[in-house]
JSON list of C-alpha atoms in Angstrom, two decimals:
[
{"chain": "A", "resi": 1, "resn": "UNK", "atom": "CA", "xyz": [-44.00, 17.51, 23.81]},
{"chain": "A", "resi": 2, "resn": "UNK", "atom": "CA", "xyz": [-45.20, 21.10, 24.12]},
{"chain": "A", "resi": 3, "resn": "UNK", "atom": "CA", "xyz": [-47.41, 22.95, 21.71]},
{"chain": "A", "resi": 4, "resn": "UNK", "atom": "CA", "xyz": [-44.57, 25.20, 20.47]},
{"chain": "A", "resi": 5, "resn": "UNK", "atom": "CA", "xyz": [-42.48, 22.21, 19.48]},
{"chain": "A", "resi": 6, "resn": "UNK", "atom": "CA", "xyz": [-45.37, 20.57, 17.74]},
{"chain": "A", "resi": 7, "resn": "UNK", "atom": "CA", "xyz": [-46.00, 23.81, 15.82]},
{"chain": "A", "resi": 8, "resn": "UNK", "atom": "CA", "xyz": [-42.31, 23.94, 14.90]},
{"chain": "A", "resi": 9, "resn": "UNK", "atom": "CA", "xyz": [-42.52, 20.29, 13.56]},
{"chain": "A", "resi": 10, "resn": "UNK", "atom": "CA", "xyz": [-45.54, 21.31, 11.50]},
{"chain": "A", "resi": 11, "resn": "UNK", "atom": "CA", "xyz": [-43.80, 24.34, 10.13]},
{"chain": "A", "resi": 12, "resn": "UNK", "atom": "CA", "xyz": [-40.73, 22.23, 9.14]},
{"chain": "A", "resi": 13, "resn": "UNK", "atom": "CA", "xyz": [-42.99, 19.70, 7.53]},
{"chain": "A", "resi": 14, "resn": "UNK", "atom": "CA", "xyz": [-44.74, 22.36, 5.40]},
{"chain": "A", "resi": 15, "resn": "UNK", "atom": "CA", "xyz": [-41.32, 23.78, 4.34]},
{"chain": "A", "resi": 16, "resn": "UNK", "atom": "CA", "xyz": [-40.12, 20.24, 3.37]},
{"chain": "A", "resi": 17, "resn": "UNK", "atom": "CA", "xyz": [-43.29, 19.70, 1.40]},
{"chain": "A", "resi": 18, "resn": "UNK", "atom": "CA", "xyz": [-42.72, 22.94, -0.59]},
{"chain": "A", "resi": 19, "resn": "UNK", "atom": "CA", "xyz": [-39.18, 21.95, -1.28]},
{"chain": "A", "resi": 20, "resn": "UNK", "atom": "CA", "xyz": [-40.30, 18.48, -2.30]},
{"chain": "A", "resi": 21, "resn": "UNK", "atom": "CA", "xyz": [-42.78, 19.71, -4.86]},
{"chain": "A", "resi": 22, "resn": "UNK", "atom": "CA", "xyz": [-40.33, 22.26, -6.25]},
{"chain": "A", "resi": 23, "resn": "UNK", "atom": "CA", "xyz": [-37.75, 19.56, -6.81]},
{"chain": "A", "resi": 24, "resn": "UNK", "atom": "CA", "xyz": [-40.38, 17.28, -8.45]},
{"chain": "A", "resi": 25, "resn": "UNK", "atom": "CA", "xyz": [-41.20, 20.21, -10.77]},
{"chain": "A", "resi": 26, "resn": "UNK", "atom": "CA", "xyz": [-37.44, 20.63, -11.53]},
{"chain": "A", "resi": 27, "resn": "UNK", "atom": "CA", "xyz": [-37.32, 16.94, -12.46]},
{"chain": "A", "resi": 28, "resn": "UNK", "atom": "CA", "xyz": [-40.28, 17.48, -14.74]},
{"chain": "A", "resi": 29, "resn": "UNK", "atom": "CA", "xyz": [-38.42, 20.37, -16.34]},
{"chain": "A", "resi": 30, "resn": "UNK", "atom": "CA", "xyz": [-35.37, 18.13, -16.91]},
{"chain": "A", "resi": 31, "resn": "UNK", "atom": "CA", "xyz": [-37.67, 15.67, -18.61]},
{"chain": "A", "resi": 32, "resn": "UNK", "atom": "CA", "xyz": [-39.14, 18.33, -20.91]},
{"chain": "A", "resi": 33, "resn": "UNK", "atom": "CA", "xyz": [-35.63, 19.74, -21.67]},
{"chain": "A", "resi": 34, "resn": "UNK", "atom": "CA", "xyz": [-34.26, 16.31, -22.44]},
{"chain": "A", "resi": 35, "resn": "UNK", "atom": "CA", "xyz": [-37.13, 15.39, -24.66]},
{"chain": "A", "resi": 36, "resn": "UNK", "atom": "CA", "xyz": [-36.98, 18.61, -26.62]},
{"chain": "A", "resi": 37, "resn": "UNK", "atom": "CA", "xyz": [-33.16, 18.37, -26.96]},
{"chain": "A", "resi": 38, "resn": "UNK", "atom": "CA", "xyz": [-33.33, 14.65, -27.70]},
{"chain": "A", "resi": 39, "resn": "UNK", "atom": "CA", "xyz": [-35.74, 15.05, -30.54]},
{"chain": "A", "resi": 40, "resn": "UNK", "atom": "CA", "xyz": [-33.54, 17.71, -32.16]},
{"chain": "A", "resi": 41, "resn": "UNK", "atom": "CA", "xyz": [-30.48, 15.49, -32.47]},
{"chain": "A", "resi": 42, "resn": "UNK", "atom": "CA", "xyz": [-29.52, 11.99, -33.39]},
{"chain": "A", "resi": 43, "resn": "UNK", "atom": "CA", "xyz": [-28.01, 9.66, -30.73]},
{"chain": "A", "resi": 44, "resn": "UNK", "atom": "CA", "xyz": [-24.31, 8.88, -30.85]},
{"chain": "A", "resi": 45, "resn": "UNK", "atom": "CA", "xyz": [-23.76, 5.09, -30.78]},
{"chain": "A", "resi": 46, "resn": "UNK", "atom": "CA", "xyz": [-20.02, 5.06, -30.33]},
{"chain": "A", "resi": 47, "resn": "UNK", "atom": "CA", "xyz": [-18.32, 2.96, -27.64]},
{"chain": "A", "resi": 48, "resn": "UNK", "atom": "CA", "xyz": [-17.61, 6.02, -25.56]},
{"chain": "A", "resi": 49, "resn": "UNK", "atom": "CA", "xyz": [-21.30, 6.92, -25.23]},
{"chain": "A", "resi": 50, "resn": "UNK", "atom": "CA", "xyz": [-21.96, 3.35, -23.97]},
{"chain": "A", "resi": 51, "resn": "UNK", "atom": "CA", "xyz": [-19.14, 3.73, -21.44]},
{"chain": "A", "resi": 52, "resn": "UNK", "atom": "CA", "xyz": [-20.53, 7.04, -20.27]},
{"chain": "A", "resi": 53, "resn": "UNK", "atom": "CA", "xyz": [-23.94, 5.45, -19.81]},
{"chain": "A", "resi": 54, "resn": "UNK", "atom": "CA", "xyz": [-22.43, 2.71, -17.66]},
{"chain": "A", "resi": 55, "resn": "UNK", "atom": "CA", "xyz": [-20.61, 5.27, -15.59]},
{"chain": "A", "resi": 56, "resn": "UNK", "atom": "CA", "xyz": [-23.79, 7.31, -15.11]},
{"chain": "A", "resi": 57, "resn": "UNK", "atom": "CA", "xyz": [-25.83, 4.21, -14.10]},
{"chain": "A", "resi": 58, "resn": "UNK", "atom": "CA", "xyz": [-23.10, 3.32, -11.54]},
{"chain": "A", "resi": 59, "resn": "UNK", "atom": "CA", "xyz": [-23.13, 6.86, -10.20]},
{"chain": "A", "resi": 60, "resn": "UNK", "atom": "CA", "xyz": [-26.94, 6.73, -10.05]},
{"chain": "A", "resi": 61, "resn": "UNK", "atom": "CA", "xyz": [-26.74, 3.57, -7.98]},
{"chain": "A", "resi": 62, "resn": "UNK", "atom": "CA", "xyz": [-24.29, 5.30, -5.51]},
{"chain": "A", "resi": 63, "resn": "UNK", "atom": "CA", "xyz": [-26.72, 8.27, -5.34]},
{"chain": "A", "resi": 64, "resn": "UNK", "atom": "CA", "xyz": [-29.61, 5.97, -4.61]},
{"chain": "A", "resi": 65, "resn": "UNK", "atom": "CA", "xyz": [-27.77, 4.28, -1.72]},
{"chain": "A", "resi": 66, "resn": "UNK", "atom": "CA", "xyz": [-26.57, 7.64, -0.35]},
{"chain": "A", "resi": 67, "resn": "UNK", "atom": "CA", "xyz": [-30.13, 9.06, -0.49]},
{"chain": "A", "resi": 68, "resn": "UNK", "atom": "CA", "xyz": [-31.58, 6.12, 1.54]},
{"chain": "A", "resi": 69, "resn": "UNK", "atom": "CA", "xyz": [-28.61, 6.22, 3.99]},
{"chain": "A", "resi": 70, "resn": "UNK", "atom": "CA", "xyz": [-28.91, 9.94, 4.66]},
{"chain": "A", "resi": 71, "resn": "UNK", "atom": "CA", "xyz": [-32.62, 9.88, 5.10]},
{"chain": "A", "resi": 72, "resn": "UNK", "atom": "CA", "xyz": [-32.43, 6.78, 7.39]},
{"chain": "A", "resi": 73, "resn": "UNK", "atom": "CA", "xyz": [-29.74, 8.39, 9.62]},
{"chain": "A", "resi": 74, "resn": "UNK", "atom": "CA", "xyz": [-31.08, 11.93, 9.73]},
{"chain": "A", "resi": 75, "resn": "UNK", "atom": "CA", "xyz": [-34.91, 11.56, 9.96]},
{"chain": "A", "resi": 76, "resn": "UNK", "atom": "CA", "xyz": [-35.60, 9.51, 13.04]},
{"chain": "A", "resi": 77, "resn": "UNK", "atom": "CA", "xyz": [-38.90, 8.75, 14.65]},
{"chain": "A", "resi": 78, "resn": "UNK", "atom": "CA", "xyz": [-39.78, 10.34, 18.02]},
{"chain": "A", "resi": 79, "resn": "UNK", "atom": "CA", "xyz": [-40.24, 8.31, 21.09]},
{"chain": "A", "resi": 80, "resn": "UNK", "atom": "CA", "xyz": [-41.58, 9.03, 24.55]},
{"chain": "A", "resi": 81, "resn": "UNK", "atom": "CA", "xyz": [-38.20, 8.65, 26.20]},
{"chain": "A", "resi": 82, "resn": "UNK", "atom": "CA", "xyz": [-36.43, 11.39, 24.19]},
{"chain": "A", "resi": 83, "resn": "UNK", "atom": "CA", "xyz": [-35.29, 14.39, 26.13]},
{"chain": "A", "resi": 84, "resn": "UNK", "atom": "CA", "xyz": [-36.27, 17.95, 24.98]},
{"chain": "A", "resi": 85, "resn": "UNK", "atom": "CA", "xyz": [-32.73, 18.41, 23.64]},
{"chain": "A", "resi": 86, "resn": "UNK", "atom": "CA", "xyz": [-33.01, 15.17, 21.64]},
{"chain": "A", "resi": 87, "resn": "UNK", "atom": "CA", "xyz": [-36.35, 16.41, 20.30]},
{"chain": "A", "resi": 88, "resn": "UNK", "atom": "CA", "xyz": [-34.82, 19.72, 19.23]},
{"chain": "A", "resi": 89, "resn": "UNK", "atom": "CA", "xyz": [-31.95, 17.82, 17.53]},
{"chain": "A", "resi": 90, "resn": "UNK", "atom": "CA", "xyz": [-34.50, 15.76, 15.55]},
{"chain": "A", "resi": 91, "resn": "UNK", "atom": "CA", "xyz": [-36.23, 18.93, 14.61]},
{"chain": "A", "resi": 92, "resn": "UNK", "atom": "CA", "xyz": [-33.03, 20.56, 13.28]},
{"chain": "A", "resi": 93, "resn": "UNK", "atom": "CA", "xyz": [-32.07, 17.45, 11.25]},
{"chain": "A", "resi": 94, "resn": "UNK", "atom": "CA", "xyz": [-35.61, 17.02, 9.84]},
{"chain": "A", "resi": 95, "resn": "UNK", "atom": "CA", "xyz": [-35.35, 19.54, 6.94]},
{"chain": "A", "resi": 96, "resn": "UNK", "atom": "CA", "xyz": [-31.75, 18.59, 6.02]},
{"chain": "A", "resi": 97, "resn": "UNK", "atom": "CA", "xyz": [-32.64, 14.94, 6.28]},
{"chain": "A", "resi": 98, "resn": "UNK", "atom": "CA", "xyz": [-35.15, 15.40, 3.60]},
{"chain": "A", "resi": 99, "resn": "UNK", "atom": "CA", "xyz": [-33.43, 18.01, 1.46]},
{"chain": "A", "resi": 100, "resn": "UNK", "atom": "CA", "xyz": [-30.17, 16.13, 0.98]},
{"chain": "A", "resi": 101, "resn": "UNK", "atom": "CA", "xyz": [-31.82, 12.94, -0.47]},
{"chain": "A", "resi": 102, "resn": "UNK", "atom": "CA", "xyz": [-33.95, 15.12, -2.71]},
{"chain": "A", "resi": 103, "resn": "UNK", "atom": "CA", "xyz": [-30.79, 16.84, -4.06]},
{"chain": "A", "resi": 104, "resn": "UNK", "atom": "CA", "xyz": [-29.30, 13.39, -4.65]},
{"chain": "A", "resi": 105, "resn": "UNK", "atom": "CA", "xyz": [-32.38, 12.46, -6.62]},
{"chain": "A", "resi": 106, "resn": "UNK", "atom": "CA", "xyz": [-32.00, 15.62, -8.66]},
{"chain": "A", "resi": 107, "resn": "UNK", "atom": "CA", "xyz": [-28.48, 14.57, -9.31]},
{"chain": "A", "resi": 108, "resn": "UNK", "atom": "CA", "xyz": [-29.78, 11.36, -10.92]},
{"chain": "A", "resi": 109, "resn": "UNK", "atom": "CA", "xyz": [-32.00, 13.41, -13.20]},
{"chain": "A", "resi": 110, "resn": "UNK", "atom": "CA", "xyz": [-29.08, 15.65, -14.06]},
{"chain": "A", "resi": 111, "resn": "UNK", "atom": "CA", "xyz": [-26.96, 12.59, -14.85]},
{"chain": "A", "resi": 112, "resn": "UNK", "atom": "CA", "xyz": [-29.67, 11.43, -17.25]},
{"chain": "A", "resi": 113, "resn": "UNK", "atom": "CA", "xyz": [-29.67, 14.83, -18.93]},
{"chain": "A", "resi": 114, "resn": "UNK", "atom": "CA", "xyz": [-25.88, 14.88, -19.09]},
{"chain": "A", "resi": 115, "resn": "UNK", "atom": "CA", "xyz": [-25.89, 11.32, -20.59]},
{"chain": "A", "resi": 116, "resn": "UNK", "atom": "CA", "xyz": [-28.24, 12.53, -23.28]},
{"chain": "A", "resi": 117, "resn": "UNK", "atom": "CA", "xyz": [-26.07, 15.58, -24.02]},
{"chain": "A", "resi": 118, "resn": "UNK", "atom": "CA", "xyz": [-22.93, 13.46, -24.16]},
{"chain": "A", "resi": 119, "resn": "UNK", "atom": "CA", "xyz": [-24.32, 11.23, -26.88]},
{"chain": "A", "resi": 120, "resn": "UNK", "atom": "CA", "xyz": [-26.46, 8.87, -25.04]},
{"chain": "A", "resi": 121, "resn": "UNK", "atom": "CA", "xyz": [-29.80, 7.56, -26.19]},
{"chain": "A", "resi": 122, "resn": "UNK", "atom": "CA", "xyz": [-33.25, 8.88, -25.27]},
{"chain": "A", "resi": 123, "resn": "UNK", "atom": "CA", "xyz": [-34.16, 5.59, -23.43]},
{"chain": "A", "resi": 124, "resn": "UNK", "atom": "CA", "xyz": [-31.07, 5.93, -21.23]},
{"chain": "A", "resi": 125, "resn": "UNK", "atom": "CA", "xyz": [-32.16, 9.56, -20.35]},
{"chain": "A", "resi": 126, "resn": "UNK", "atom": "CA", "xyz": [-35.75, 8.39, -19.72]},
{"chain": "A", "resi": 127, "resn": "UNK", "atom": "CA", "xyz": [-34.54, 5.50, -17.50]},
{"chain": "A", "resi": 128, "resn": "UNK", "atom": "CA", "xyz": [-32.50, 7.79, -15.27]},
{"chain": "A", "resi": 129, "resn": "UNK", "atom": "CA", "xyz": [-35.26, 10.37, -15.02]},
{"chain": "A", "resi": 130, "resn": "UNK", "atom": "CA", "xyz": [-37.88, 7.71, -14.11]},
{"chain": "A", "resi": 131, "resn": "UNK", "atom": "CA", "xyz": [-35.53, 6.38, -11.47]},
{"chain": "A", "resi": 132, "resn": "UNK", "atom": "CA", "xyz": [-35.16, 9.86, -10.08]},
{"chain": "A", "resi": 133, "resn": "UNK", "atom": "CA", "xyz": [-39.00, 10.37, -9.99]},
{"chain": "A", "resi": 134, "resn": "UNK", "atom": "CA", "xyz": [-39.48, 6.96, -8.41]},
{"chain": "A", "resi": 135, "resn": "UNK", "atom": "CA", "xyz": [-36.91, 7.62, -5.76]},
{"chain": "A", "resi": 136, "resn": "UNK", "atom": "CA", "xyz": [-38.45, 11.00, -4.97]},
{"chain": "A", "resi": 137, "resn": "UNK", "atom": "CA", "xyz": [-41.87, 9.32, -4.58]},
{"chain": "A", "resi": 138, "resn": "UNK", "atom": "CA", "xyz": [-40.32, 6.63, -2.28]},
{"chain": "A", "resi": 139, "resn": "UNK", "atom": "CA", "xyz": [-38.63, 9.20, -0.19]},
{"chain": "A", "resi": 140, "resn": "UNK", "atom": "CA", "xyz": [-41.60, 11.63, -0.03]},
{"chain": "A", "resi": 141, "resn": "UNK", "atom": "CA", "xyz": [-41.85, 13.64, 3.23]},
{"chain": "A", "resi": 142, "resn": "UNK", "atom": "CA", "xyz": [-43.76, 12.08, 6.03]},
{"chain": "A", "resi": 143, "resn": "UNK", "atom": "CA", "xyz": [-44.98, 13.84, 9.07]},
{"chain": "A", "resi": 144, "resn": "UNK", "atom": "CA", "xyz": [-43.22, 12.84, 12.28]},
{"chain": "A", "resi": 145, "resn": "UNK", "atom": "CA", "xyz": [-45.68, 11.29, 14.66]},
{"chain": "A", "resi": 146, "resn": "UNK", "atom": "CA", "xyz": [-45.69, 13.36, 17.84]},
{"chain": "A", "resi": 147, "resn": "UNK", "atom": "CA", "xyz": [-48.81, 11.76, 19.39]},
{"chain": "A", "resi": 148, "resn": "UNK", "atom": "CA", "xyz": [-46.80, 9.88, 22.02]},
{"chain": "A", "resi": 149, "resn": "UNK", "atom": "CA", "xyz": [-47.04, 12.78, 24.50]}
]
């Protein structure tokens, strides 16, 4: 792999890192907003709020699966037998392959905030937010190893 391509991979990695930390900060913001809003109101314990919580948990499971699938398919390791066009394709899918799963993780945090606003309890909100944080940490950006060449 030539030096220009390696530099482009490094630039993409730095951009993904900036996006990653910005989205972690947004999740922290959701947590603060939810805790402030949650302390100012009493939880609604009706049957509909329990049904909403189950729906949001199911949607969160779907988002978790989608995040893993997208990252697995879009961010592929490099190998010595890749052609320069394949390497360029890996480069173009690197940023999107990280950004899409992070947006899906943000969606889990937003579902938690929405559950809280629709009458859910604070533990439901915290559960969904912690899941979003954990998934973000598990899907953190990793530098693509280009040392094969």
